[in-house]
Amino acid sequence: MKQNYEESHEHAVIRAEATLGQHYMTILLGTWLLLGIFVDGYAHRHDVLETFFTPWHAILYSGFIASACWMSGIVYRNRVRNGGSWMSCIPRGYGAGLCGVAIFLCGGLIDMVWHSIFGIEKDTAALLSPSHLLLLVGSLLLLSAPYQAAASEQGERNIGWRLFFPSFLSITLAAAAAGFFLMYTWMFHYNLPSAKSIEWLQREYGLWLITINNEHRGLSYILINTLLFMIPLFLLMKRWIMPMGTMTMFLVTINALNSSLDGFRHYPVILIAGAAGMAGDLLYRWLRPYERAWGYRVVAGAVPLMLWSLYFLWMHMTAGIGWEVELWTGAIVQAVLAAIAVSLLAISPSPRNSRYA
C-alpha cells in the first residue's frame, strides 16, 4: 500500500505557478480585449459596421492575439526553464484560460466566414450569433484565468489590494463580458418603469397588452441584473476578506462599461451603482460577515435594496414612475430575496464559524 502511494506520488503532476507580475500582465491584456469587445459592440449598436475587416474588429482581435501570445509564452518559458511535460508547465488556473484561447480563435474564424455568408448582424441578433457566443465563452475563460489561479490556492484570506487586484479585475471583467452579451436585459438601457416611456407606448399603440409586457420585461430585467451584480461578489467574498472599496469599484466598473454602449446617456446610474457599492462596503466592514455567516445575508440583501431603491428614486425625480406602487416596491423586495437566496447557495457557513449562522 505504501509502495503504491509512493509510486503514484512520484508520477503526480506538479503544476507551475504564475507570478503576481504575470497575473497583472494577463489582466492588462485582458482589459485590452474587453475594451475591444465594447468598442465593437458600440459599432454594432450604432450601425457603423459594413464588413468583418473594421477598425473595431482590429482592436478586439489584436487584444486577443496579445493575450493568446502572452499566455502561450508563459507556458513555453516554463518549459524551457524547468522542463517537464507541457501540462505541468501550464500555471495553475491557466488551463481553462488556454482553452478559452482555442475557443476564441475558433469563434473568430467562424465569425469571419459567418459574416461573409450572412452579412453583419445588428441589435440582438449580433449577441446571439453562434460565432459571437463562442467568442463569449472563450473570453470568459481567458479573462477569468487570474481569478481561477488565485481562488485555487490555499493561501491567506485577508490580503491587501496589491495581491487582490488581479483576481478582482479578472472576475469583474468576466462579469462585464457576460453583461455585454446580456445587454438586451440591461435595465438601465431601457428604463421601463419610466412614466414617459409607458405613456409613449400607450399613445403610439394604445394596447393594454404592451403595458403588461413592459412590466414583465422590467421585473425580469431587475432580477437578471441583480444576479449578474451579486454572484461575482459572492465568489470574491467566499474566497477572500475583501478590501474596502471592492463592491464600489465592481459596480461602478460594470455599469460604466455598459453605459458606454449608449454614449453614457444614462450616466446617473453609474453614480447610483457607486452609492449602492459604498453602502455595501461600509456594511461589510462593519458586520465582518467572514466572522458571522448571517452577515453575508445582510450584505446580500442590502446592496440590491440600496441599488434599486435609488434607481426608482431617480426615476421618480426625473421622469416619474409609471408602474403601480405595489409593482415597483415588490420588484425591490424580490431582488433582495433573490440575492439572499443565492448567497445561501454560494456561501454556506463553514465549520469554524457555523455557530454564527
Coordinates of C-alpha atoms in Angstrom, one line a residue:
M1 CA 0.0 0.0 0.0
K2 CA 2.8 2.4 0.9
Q3 CA 4.7 1.5 -2.2
N4 CA 1.7 2.2 -4.4
Y5 CA 1.2 5.5 -2.7
E6 CA 4.9 6.4 -3.3
E7 CA 4.6 5.4 -7.0
S8 CA 1.5 7.4 -7.6
H9 CA 3.1 10.4 -5.7
E10 CA 6.2 10.1 -7.8
H11 CA 4.1 10.4 -11.0
A12 CA 1.9 13.2 -9.8
V13 CA 1.9 16.3 -11.9
I14 CA 3.5 19.3 -10.2
R15 CA 1.8 22.3 -11.7
A16 CA 3.7 25.6 -12.4
E17 CA 2.6 28.7 -10.6
A18 CA 2.1 32.1 -12.2
T19 CA 3.8 35.0 -10.5
L20 CA 1.9 38.1 -9.4
G21 CA 3.5 40.1 -12.2
Q22 CA 2.3 37.6 -14.7
H23 CA -1.2 37.9 -13.3
Y24 CA -1.0 41.6 -13.7
M25 CA 0.1 41.4 -17.3
T26 CA -2.6 38.8 -18.1
I27 CA -5.3 41.0 -16.8
L28 CA -3.8 44.1 -18.5
L29 CA -4.0 42.4 -21.9
G30 CA -7.4 41.0 -21.0
T31 CA -8.6 44.6 -20.4
W32 CA -7.4 45.4 -23.9
L33 CA -9.5 42.5 -25.2
L34 CA -12.6 43.5 -23.2
L35 CA -12.4 47.1 -24.3
G36 CA -12.3 45.8 -27.9
I37 CA -15.5 43.9 -27.2
F38 CA -17.3 47.0 -26.0
V39 CA -15.9 49.2 -28.9
D40 CA -17.1 46.6 -31.4
G41 CA -20.4 46.4 -29.6
Y42 CA -20.9 50.2 -29.8
A43 CA -20.2 50.0 -33.5
H44 CA -22.8 47.2 -33.9
R45 CA -25.3 49.1 -31.8
H46 CA -24.9 52.3 -33.9
D47 CA -24.9 50.7 -37.3
V48 CA -21.4 51.7 -38.4
L49 CA -20.2 48.2 -39.4
E50 CA -20.0 47.2 -43.0
T51 CA -17.6 44.3 -43.2
F52 CA -15.6 42.0 -41.0
F53 CA -12.4 43.9 -41.6
T54 CA -13.1 47.1 -39.5
P55 CA -11.0 49.1 -37.0
W56 CA -13.3 47.9 -34.3
H57 CA -12.6 44.2 -35.0
A58 CA -8.9 45.2 -35.2
I59 CA -9.0 46.4 -31.6
L60 CA -10.8 43.3 -30.5
Y61 CA -8.7 40.7 -32.2
S62 CA -5.4 42.4 -31.6
G63 CA -6.2 42.3 -27.9
F64 CA -7.0 38.6 -28.2
I65 CA -3.7 37.9 -30.1
A66 CA -1.7 39.7 -27.5
S67 CA -3.4 37.8 -24.7
A68 CA -3.0 34.4 -26.5
C69 CA 0.7 35.1 -27.2
W70 CA 1.3 36.1 -23.6
M71 CA -0.4 33.1 -22.1
S72 CA 1.3 30.7 -24.5
G73 CA 4.6 32.4 -23.9
I74 CA 4.3 31.7 -20.1
V75 CA 3.9 28.0 -20.8
Y76 CA 6.8 28.0 -23.3
R77 CA 9.0 29.8 -20.9
N78 CA 8.2 27.4 -18.1
R79 CA 9.0 24.5 -20.4
V80 CA 12.4 26.0 -21.4
R81 CA 13.4 26.8 -17.8
N82 CA 12.1 23.8 -15.8
G83 CA 11.5 21.1 -18.4
G84 CA 8.8 18.5 -17.6
S85 CA 5.6 17.9 -19.6
W86 CA 3.7 20.6 -21.3
M87 CA 0.8 20.0 -19.0
S88 CA 3.0 20.6 -15.9
C89 CA 4.2 23.9 -17.5
I90 CA 0.7 25.4 -17.6
P91 CA 0.3 27.6 -14.5
R92 CA -2.4 26.6 -12.1
G93 CA -5.7 28.2 -13.2
Y94 CA -4.4 29.0 -16.7
G95 CA -5.6 25.7 -18.2
A96 CA -9.1 27.0 -18.7
G97 CA -7.6 30.3 -20.0
L98 CA -5.7 28.4 -22.7
C99 CA -8.9 26.5 -23.6
G100 CA -10.5 29.9 -23.9
V101 CA -7.8 31.0 -26.3
A102 CA -8.6 28.0 -28.5
I103 CA -12.3 28.6 -28.3
F104 CA -12.0 32.3 -29.1
L105 CA -9.8 31.5 -32.1
C106 CA -12.3 29.1 -33.5
G107 CA -15.1 31.6 -32.8
G108 CA -13.1 34.3 -34.6
L109 CA -12.5 32.1 -37.7
I110 CA -16.2 31.1 -37.8
D111 CA -17.2 34.7 -37.3
M112 CA -15.3 35.8 -40.4
V113 CA -17.0 33.0 -42.5
W114 CA -20.4 33.8 -40.9
H115 CA -20.2 37.5 -41.8
S116 CA -19.1 36.6 -45.4
I117 CA -22.2 34.4 -45.8
F118 CA -24.9 36.1 -43.8
G119 CA -23.6 39.6 -43.6
I120 CA -23.2 41.8 -40.5
E121 CA -25.7 41.3 -37.7
K122 CA -27.4 44.1 -35.9
D123 CA -29.1 44.6 -32.5
T124 CA -29.9 41.4 -30.5
A125 CA -29.1 39.1 -33.5
A126 CA -25.4 40.1 -33.1
L127 CA -25.4 38.9 -29.5
L128 CA -27.0 35.6 -30.3
S129 CA -24.9 34.8 -33.4
P130 CA -23.3 31.3 -32.7
S131 CA -19.9 32.6 -33.6
H132 CA -20.2 35.5 -31.2
L133 CA -21.4 33.2 -28.4
L134 CA -18.2 31.2 -29.0
L135 CA -16.3 34.4 -28.6
L136 CA -18.1 35.0 -25.3
V137 CA -17.2 31.6 -23.9
G138 CA -13.6 32.0 -25.0
S139 CA -13.3 35.5 -23.5
L140 CA -14.9 34.4 -20.2
L141 CA -12.4 31.5 -19.8
L142 CA -9.5 33.8 -20.8
L143 CA -10.4 36.7 -18.6
S144 CA -11.1 34.6 -15.5
A145 CA -7.7 32.8 -15.5
P146 CA -6.0 35.0 -12.8
Y147 CA -9.1 34.6 -10.6
Q148 CA -9.2 30.9 -11.0
A149 CA -5.4 30.7 -10.3
A150 CA -5.7 32.7 -7.0
A151 CA -9.0 31.0 -5.9
S152 CA -7.5 27.5 -6.2
E153 CA -4.6 28.4 -3.8
Q154 CA -5.0 27.7 -0.1
G155 CA -3.5 31.0 0.8
E156 CA -4.2 33.8 3.2
R157 CA -7.8 35.2 3.1
N158 CA -7.0 38.6 4.4
I159 CA -4.9 40.3 1.6
G160 CA -4.5 43.8 0.5
W161 CA -5.3 45.4 -2.8
R162 CA -1.8 44.6 -4.3
L163 CA -2.5 40.9 -4.2
F164 CA -6.2 41.1 -4.6
F165 CA -6.4 43.4 -7.6
P166 CA -5.6 40.9 -10.4
S167 CA -8.3 38.5 -9.1
F168 CA -10.8 41.3 -8.6
L169 CA -10.3 42.7 -12.0
S170 CA -10.3 39.2 -13.5
I171 CA -13.8 38.4 -12.2
T172 CA -15.0 42.0 -12.8
L173 CA -14.0 41.9 -16.5
A174 CA -15.6 38.4 -16.9
A175 CA -18.8 39.7 -15.4
A176 CA -18.6 42.8 -17.7
A177 CA -18.3 40.5 -20.7
A178 CA -21.3 38.5 -19.5
G179 CA -23.2 41.8 -19.0
F180 CA -22.3 42.8 -22.5
F181 CA -23.9 39.8 -24.1
L182 CA -27.0 40.3 -21.8
M183 CA -27.3 44.0 -22.8
Y184 CA -30.8 43.2 -24.1
T185 CA -31.8 42.6 -20.5
W186 CA -29.9 45.7 -19.1
M187 CA -32.5 47.6 -17.1
F188 CA -30.6 50.9 -17.4
H189 CA -30.7 50.8 -21.2
Y190 CA -34.5 50.9 -21.3
N191 CA -35.8 52.3 -18.0
L192 CA -39.1 50.5 -18.5
P193 CA -40.7 51.8 -15.3
S194 CA -40.5 55.4 -16.6
A195 CA -43.9 57.1 -16.8
K196 CA -42.8 58.8 -20.1
S197 CA -41.9 55.5 -21.7
I198 CA -45.2 53.9 -20.7
E199 CA -47.2 57.0 -21.9
W200 CA -45.4 56.9 -25.2
L201 CA -46.3 53.2 -25.7
Q202 CA -49.9 53.8 -24.8
R203 CA -50.1 56.8 -27.1
E204 CA -48.5 55.1 -30.1
Y205 CA -50.1 51.7 -29.8
G206 CA -52.9 52.1 -27.3
L207 CA -52.6 48.5 -26.3
W208 CA -53.0 47.3 -22.7
L209 CA -51.0 44.2 -23.6
I210 CA -48.0 46.2 -24.4
T211 CA -48.1 47.8 -20.9
I212 CA -48.3 44.4 -19.3
N213 CA -45.3 43.2 -21.4
N214 CA -43.4 46.3 -20.3
E215 CA -43.9 45.3 -16.7
H216 CA -43.0 41.7 -17.2
R217 CA -39.8 42.6 -19.0
G218 CA -38.9 45.1 -16.3
L219 CA -39.3 42.7 -13.5
S220 CA -37.3 40.1 -15.3
Y221 CA -34.5 42.5 -16.1
I222 CA -34.2 43.6 -12.5
L223 CA -33.8 40.0 -11.3
I224 CA -31.2 39.2 -14.0
N225 CA -29.2 42.4 -13.3
T226 CA -29.3 41.7 -9.6
L227 CA -27.9 38.2 -10.1
L228 CA -25.2 39.5 -12.5
F229 CA -24.1 42.0 -9.9
M230 CA -24.2 39.8 -6.8
I231 CA -22.9 36.4 -7.9
P232 CA -19.4 37.6 -8.7
L233 CA -19.3 39.4 -5.4
F234 CA -20.3 36.3 -3.6
L235 CA -17.4 34.4 -5.2
L236 CA -15.0 37.0 -4.0
M237 CA -16.5 37.0 -0.5
K238 CA -16.3 33.2 -0.3
R239 CA -12.6 33.1 -1.0
W240 CA -11.2 36.3 0.5
I241 CA -11.8 39.0 3.0
M242 CA -12.5 41.8 0.5
P243 CA -10.5 45.0 0.9
M244 CA -12.5 48.2 1.4
G245 CA -14.0 49.6 -1.9
T246 CA -14.4 46.2 -3.6
M247 CA -18.1 46.5 -4.1
T248 CA -18.0 50.1 -5.2
M249 CA -15.3 49.5 -7.8
F250 CA -17.1 46.4 -9.1
L251 CA -20.5 48.0 -9.5
V252 CA -19.1 51.3 -11.0
T253 CA -16.9 49.4 -13.5
I254 CA -19.7 47.1 -14.7
N255 CA -22.2 50.0 -15.1
A256 CA -19.7 52.4 -16.6
L257 CA -18.8 49.8 -19.3
N258 CA -22.4 49.1 -20.2
S259 CA -23.4 52.7 -20.1
S260 CA -20.7 53.4 -22.7
L261 CA -22.7 51.5 -25.2
D262 CA -25.3 54.3 -25.1
G263 CA -22.7 57.0 -25.0
F264 CA -23.3 57.5 -21.3
R265 CA -26.8 58.8 -22.0
H266 CA -27.9 57.5 -18.6
Y267 CA -24.8 58.3 -16.7
P268 CA -26.6 58.8 -13.3
V269 CA -26.9 55.0 -13.0
I270 CA -23.1 54.9 -12.5
L271 CA -23.4 57.2 -9.5
I272 CA -26.4 55.1 -8.2
A273 CA -24.3 51.9 -8.6
G274 CA -21.4 53.6 -6.8
A275 CA -23.6 54.7 -3.9
A276 CA -25.0 51.1 -3.5
G277 CA -21.5 49.7 -3.6
M278 CA -20.3 52.2 -0.9
A279 CA -23.2 51.2 1.3
G280 CA -22.3 47.5 0.8
D281 CA -18.6 48.2 1.5
L282 CA -19.4 50.0 4.7
L283 CA -21.8 47.3 5.9
Y284 CA -19.3 44.6 5.0
R285 CA -16.6 46.3 7.0
W286 CA -19.0 46.9 10.0
L287 CA -20.6 43.4 10.1
R288 CA -17.5 41.4 9.3
P289 CA -19.5 38.6 7.8
Y290 CA -16.4 36.4 7.4
E291 CA -16.7 36.0 11.2
R292 CA -20.5 35.6 11.4
A293 CA -22.3 34.0 8.5
W294 CA -25.5 35.8 8.9
G295 CA -23.7 39.0 8.0
Y296 CA -23.4 37.7 4.4
R297 CA -27.2 37.6 4.2
V298 CA -27.5 41.1 5.4
V299 CA -24.9 42.4 2.9
A300 CA -26.5 40.3 0.1
G301 CA -29.9 42.0 0.7
A302 CA -28.6 45.5 1.4
V303 CA -26.8 46.0 -1.9
P304 CA -29.8 45.4 -4.2
L305 CA -32.0 47.2 -1.7
M306 CA -29.9 50.3 -2.0
L307 CA -29.3 50.0 -5.7
W308 CA -33.0 49.6 -6.8
S309 CA -34.3 52.0 -4.2
L310 CA -32.0 54.7 -5.5
Y311 CA -32.9 53.8 -9.1
F312 CA -36.6 54.2 -8.6
L313 CA -36.0 57.4 -6.6
W314 CA -34.0 58.8 -9.6
M315 CA -36.8 57.6 -11.9
H316 CA -39.4 59.4 -9.7
M317 CA -37.4 62.6 -9.7
T318 CA -36.7 62.7 -13.5
A319 CA -39.4 61.0 -15.5
G320 CA -41.9 59.7 -12.9
I321 CA -42.7 56.1 -12.2
G322 CA -45.3 54.6 -14.4
W323 CA -45.7 51.3 -12.5
E324 CA -48.1 50.9 -9.7
V325 CA -46.6 51.3 -6.2
E326 CA -47.1 47.6 -5.5
L327 CA -45.2 46.7 -8.6
W328 CA -42.0 48.7 -8.1
T329 CA -41.8 48.2 -4.4
G330 CA -42.3 44.5 -4.9
A331 CA -39.6 44.4 -7.5
I332 CA -37.2 45.8 -5.0
V333 CA -38.2 43.2 -2.4
Q334 CA -38.0 40.4 -5.0
A335 CA -34.4 41.5 -5.9
V336 CA -33.4 41.5 -2.2
L337 CA -34.9 38.0 -1.7
A338 CA -33.2 36.6 -4.8
A339 CA -29.8 37.9 -3.7
I340 CA -30.2 36.4 -0.2
A341 CA -31.3 33.1 -1.7
V342 CA -28.3 32.9 -4.0
S343 CA -26.0 33.9 -1.1
L344 CA -27.3 30.8 0.8
L345 CA -26.2 28.6 -2.0
A346 CA -22.9 30.4 -2.8
I347 CA -21.7 31.0 0.8
S348 CA -22.6 28.3 3.3
P349 CA -21.4 28.5 6.9
S350 CA -18.0 26.9 7.4
P351 CA -17.5 24.6 10.4
R352 CA -15.2 27.1 12.1
N353 CA -17.9 29.8 12.1
S354 CA -21.1 27.8 11.9
R355 CA -22.0 29.0 15.4
Y356 CA -22.6 32.4 14.0
A357 CA -25.0 31.2 11.3

